[in-house]
Amino acid sequence: MKEMIGLVGVSAYLSLLTVGGGMAAFPEMKDLTVRVFHWLTDSELVHLYSLGQMAPGPNMMMIAAIGEWVAGPSGALLVTIAFFLPAGMLTWWVGRLWTNLADWPWRASIQRALGAVSIGLLLAGVISIAKAAVAGWTGGAIAAAVFAVLMLTHMNPLPLMLLAAGAGVFLFR
Amino acid sequence: MSNELHPETEVSLGRIFLAFLTIGATSFGGGVVGYLRSSLVGSLKWVDDETFVELLSISQCLPGLNASNMAILVGDRLRGGPGALCALIGICLPGGLIMAAAAAAYHATHRDYPIVTAVLHGVSAAAVGMVLYVAIQLGAKTIRRPSEIFFAAVALFIVAGLHQSVLLALVAVGAVATICYRPRRDP
């Protein structure tokens, strides 16, 4: 029961940090789930994050995986609701308000400020994931190769992820 | 008016749920917003391009994922609160079920099967390259002036360098940047 309350609290809090994208919340997610609550290890969290990248839909559906990991199917359901409902209600309400504020001059100021900050937070998320996921030059080479191919081709990343899974079998076993 | 919707007839809740379920089940690779645009603006014609961009900018400013926020806003415009709920559940359901099943399978197997760990090591490394690519793509679209690079760098330093919370960086840097970009009368 105590674990469920912790899961709901952490999910609801994390959802409020996902301004500009789910990745922005990753450093805090790592801190809370690994260091504070000890639900999983650093590498287990990154593995779940990576699985999340291969699943369809919003990229942070891995939150359901954390719930399942800690407390089974009911944990997955509860965590998903706690993650999407509070931010969802806020969006729903602001969406209606926003329409009425179309001419409010501060709207553009807030939008521009949060836009810049969210990019910094995204990059912090990348560093946080890289620290846990890239160990040694082989991991670094895979990360660099995927980045380079995507920058050059803008292709769908799924085939690259599958290729990296295959490479993992040869390089990390 | 940019908020007007295209459909002449009212869209049913079941139709909204199915449309977002399809997007949620087929949008691989973290680019859900791209899939949303091609469905909602392209094939379904439920919103026009102008409205889509307006809703996307609301989604990006608010907590919550861009994709789920978009689902809520579009669902709300089509059929109010129930429409928003149907769209949200639809877009989250496939990925949520897959991730819960994947976590259960991983939990049960990875300690006994080093091959599972090896596969995930490879995928994790690739994910780093992918998230860096997504961050750079979004940055190129969002950041246009040196001051914006500065605020992004300060937020990055607070979280990655000083190990302070994301919330602190968001509120503190966001407030300073908002004041810096405050509305001014045109000269």
Short mmCIF file of C-alpha atoms in Angstrom, two decimals, chain A residues 13 15-24 27-28 43-44 46-62 64-65 68-69 76 83-85 87-88 90-92 94-96 98-99 105-107 109-117 119-124 126-127 129-131 133-134 139 142-143 146-147 150-151 154 156-158 160-161 164-165 168-169 172-173, chain B residues 3 24-30 32 35 54 57-58 60-69 72-73 76-77 80-81 84 88 91-92 95-96 98-100 102-104 106-107 110-111 115 117-139 142-143 145 147-148 151-152 155-156 159-160 163 165-167 169-170 173-174 177-179 181-183:
data_model
loop_
_atom_site.label_atom_id
_atom_site.label_comp_id
_atom_site.label_asym_id
_atom_site.label_seq_id
_atom_site.Cartn_x
_atom_site.Cartn_y
_atom_site.Cartn_z
CA TYR A 13 4.94 14.72 -9.85
CA SER A 15 4.00 14.30 -15.21
CA LEU A 16 4.21 17.94 -14.11
CA LEU A 17 7.88 18.06 -15.18
CA THR A 18 7.29 16.88 -18.74
CA VAL A 19 7.09 20.38 -20.22
CA GLY A 20 8.40 20.15 -23.78
CA GLY A 21 8.57 16.35 -23.84
CA GLY A 22 8.87 13.27 -21.68
CA MET A 23 12.67 13.26 -21.77
CA ALA A 24 12.78 16.44 -19.68
CA PRO A 27 16.82 13.07 -14.60
CA GLU A 28 14.20 13.42 -11.86
CA SER A 43 20.58 0.07 -15.83
CA GLU A 44 17.13 -1.51 -15.36
CA VAL A 46 17.50 2.66 -18.86
CA HIS A 47 16.49 -0.74 -20.24
CA LEU A 48 12.83 0.05 -19.61
CA TYR A 49 13.32 3.49 -21.19
CA SER A 50 14.87 1.83 -24.23
CA LEU A 51 11.98 -0.63 -24.49
CA GLY A 52 9.69 2.41 -24.34
CA GLN A 53 11.43 3.83 -27.40
CA MET A 54 10.51 0.68 -29.33
CA ALA A 55 6.86 0.69 -28.22
CA PRO A 56 4.32 2.71 -30.23
CA GLY A 57 2.51 5.77 -28.89
CA PRO A 58 3.70 8.55 -26.56
CA ASN A 59 7.35 7.98 -25.63
CA MET A 60 6.80 7.92 -21.89
CA MET A 61 4.48 4.91 -21.87
CA MET A 62 7.44 3.30 -20.10
CA ALA A 64 3.42 1.82 -17.22
CA ALA A 65 6.45 -0.49 -17.21
CA GLU A 68 4.25 -3.11 -13.56
CA TRP A 69 7.84 -3.60 -12.34
CA ALA A 76 0.85 -0.27 -14.15
CA PHE A 83 0.83 10.18 -14.83
CA PHE A 84 -1.74 11.24 -17.43
CA LEU A 85 -4.75 12.47 -15.45
CA ALA A 87 -1.49 17.00 -16.48
CA GLY A 88 -4.37 15.99 -18.78
CA LEU A 90 -4.68 20.90 -16.65
CA THR A 91 -4.25 20.76 -20.44
CA TRP A 92 -7.99 20.36 -20.95
CA VAL A 94 -5.93 25.59 -20.13
CA GLY A 95 -6.85 24.60 -23.70
CA ARG A 96 -10.28 26.16 -23.15
CA TRP A 98 -6.08 29.62 -24.00
CA THR A 99 -8.69 30.10 -26.71
CA PRO A 105 0.45 39.61 -24.77
CA TRP A 106 2.16 37.53 -22.04
CA ARG A 107 1.09 34.36 -23.81
CA SER A 109 6.41 35.62 -23.69
CA ILE A 110 5.66 32.52 -21.62
CA GLN A 111 5.68 30.33 -24.73
CA ARG A 112 9.09 31.60 -25.83
CA ALA A 113 10.64 31.31 -22.34
CA LEU A 114 9.39 27.76 -21.78
CA GLY A 115 10.48 26.79 -25.28
CA ALA A 116 14.10 27.70 -24.54
CA VAL A 117 14.13 26.16 -21.06
CA ILE A 119 15.44 22.42 -24.79
CA GLY A 120 17.97 22.73 -21.94
CA LEU A 121 15.96 20.21 -19.93
CA LEU A 122 15.80 17.83 -22.89
CA LEU A 123 19.60 17.94 -23.22
CA ALA A 124 19.97 17.31 -19.47
CA VAL A 126 20.03 13.06 -22.81
CA ILE A 127 23.13 13.39 -20.56
CA ILE A 129 20.39 8.68 -20.05
CA ALA A 130 23.85 8.57 -21.65
CA LYS A 131 25.58 8.26 -18.26
CA ALA A 133 23.33 3.61 -20.89
CA VAL A 134 26.70 4.11 -22.53
CA GLY A 139 28.14 1.64 -26.54
CA ILE A 142 26.46 2.62 -31.34
CA ALA A 143 25.03 5.88 -29.91
CA VAL A 146 22.54 6.07 -34.63
CA PHE A 147 22.77 9.83 -34.09
CA LEU A 150 19.32 9.98 -38.09
CA MET A 151 20.86 13.42 -38.68
CA HIS A 154 15.82 11.58 -40.85
CA ASN A 156 12.23 6.18 -38.85
CA PRO A 157 14.45 5.10 -35.91
CA LEU A 158 12.79 1.71 -35.38
CA LEU A 160 18.08 1.29 -36.21
CA MET A 161 16.89 0.20 -32.78
CA ALA A 164 21.34 -2.10 -32.33
CA ALA A 165 19.55 -4.94 -30.54
CA GLY A 168 24.14 -5.92 -28.63
CA VAL A 169 23.98 -9.70 -28.88
CA PHE A 172 27.79 -7.27 -25.00
CA ARG A 173 27.19 -10.96 -24.39
CA ASN B 3 -10.83 27.13 -34.17
CA GLY B 24 -1.27 5.07 -30.62
CA ALA B 25 -0.71 1.62 -32.08
CA THR B 26 1.16 2.61 -35.23
CA SER B 27 3.30 5.65 -34.32
CA PHE B 28 6.74 4.18 -33.69
CA GLY B 29 9.94 6.04 -33.00
CA GLY B 30 8.84 8.86 -30.72
CA VAL B 32 3.83 10.74 -32.54
CA TYR B 35 1.63 10.83 -37.11
CA GLU B 54 -1.92 26.40 -32.33
CA SER B 57 2.07 25.18 -29.05
CA ILE B 58 -0.39 24.90 -26.14
CA GLN B 60 4.38 22.19 -25.61
CA CYS B 61 3.91 24.90 -22.98
CA LEU B 62 2.05 22.68 -20.56
CA PRO B 63 3.06 19.70 -18.47
CA GLY B 64 2.15 16.35 -20.01
CA LEU B 65 3.42 14.75 -23.19
CA ASN B 66 2.94 16.61 -26.46
CA ALA B 67 1.10 13.66 -27.99
CA SER B 68 -1.30 13.04 -25.11
CA ASN B 69 -1.97 16.77 -24.72
CA ILE B 72 -6.95 15.84 -25.24
CA LEU B 73 -7.21 19.19 -27.03
CA ASP B 76 -12.23 18.27 -26.54
CA ARG B 77 -12.82 20.35 -29.67
CA GLY B 80 -16.02 18.12 -25.31
CA GLY B 81 -14.78 16.36 -22.14
CA ALA B 84 -10.95 14.34 -24.76
CA LEU B 88 -6.42 10.17 -24.39
CA ILE B 91 -3.60 7.03 -27.81
CA CYS B 92 -2.15 5.60 -24.55
CA GLY B 95 1.79 1.51 -25.83
CA GLY B 96 0.75 1.10 -22.20
CA ILE B 98 2.85 -3.34 -24.63
CA MET B 99 5.12 -1.69 -22.05
CA ALA B 100 3.42 -3.40 -19.09
CA ALA B 102 7.40 -6.01 -21.79
CA ALA B 103 8.25 -5.08 -18.20
CA ALA B 104 6.67 -8.27 -16.90
CA TYR B 106 11.88 -8.52 -18.73
CA HIS B 107 11.40 -8.85 -14.97
CA HIS B 110 16.65 -10.94 -17.61
CA ARG B 111 18.40 -12.46 -14.63
CA ILE B 115 21.13 -12.42 -24.04
CA THR B 117 20.57 -7.95 -21.08
CA ALA B 118 22.90 -7.86 -24.11
CA VAL B 119 20.05 -6.90 -26.47
CA LEU B 120 18.93 -4.15 -24.09
CA HIS B 121 22.49 -2.84 -23.77
CA GLY B 122 22.57 -2.41 -27.55
CA VAL B 123 19.12 -0.79 -27.67
CA SER B 124 19.95 1.51 -24.73
CA ALA B 125 23.07 2.81 -26.46
CA ALA B 126 21.06 3.38 -29.66
CA ALA B 127 18.38 5.21 -27.64
CA VAL B 128 21.00 7.74 -26.52
CA GLY B 129 21.76 8.57 -30.16
CA MET B 130 18.05 8.82 -30.90
CA VAL B 131 17.11 11.09 -27.99
CA LEU B 132 20.03 13.38 -28.81
CA TYR B 133 18.73 13.57 -32.39
CA VAL B 134 15.19 14.41 -31.19
CA ALA B 135 16.53 17.08 -28.81
CA ILE B 136 18.60 18.69 -31.59
CA GLN B 137 15.67 18.61 -34.03
CA LEU B 138 13.35 20.27 -31.51
CA GLY B 139 16.08 22.73 -30.51
CA THR B 142 12.53 26.27 -31.03
CA ILE B 143 15.75 28.21 -30.51
CA ARG B 145 18.25 33.80 -30.82
CA SER B 147 19.35 34.71 -25.52
CA GLU B 148 17.34 31.52 -26.06
CA PHE B 151 18.47 30.22 -21.16
CA ALA B 152 18.60 26.66 -22.53
CA ALA B 155 18.64 25.19 -17.51
CA LEU B 156 20.98 22.44 -18.74
CA VAL B 159 20.14 20.10 -13.88
CA ALA B 160 23.20 18.33 -15.36
CA HIS B 163 22.30 18.34 -10.02
CA SER B 165 15.77 19.46 -9.68
CA VAL B 166 14.11 19.91 -13.07
CA LEU B 167 11.24 21.74 -11.37
CA ALA B 169 15.26 24.92 -13.33
CA LEU B 170 11.87 25.15 -15.02
CA VAL B 173 14.87 30.02 -15.50
CA GLY B 174 11.35 30.06 -16.97
CA ALA B 177 13.17 34.24 -19.37
CA THR B 178 9.46 35.20 -19.37
CA ILE B 179 10.35 38.58 -17.84
CA TYR B 181 10.70 38.29 -23.21
CA ARG B 182 7.94 40.40 -21.62
CA PRO B 183 5.51 42.09 -23.96
#
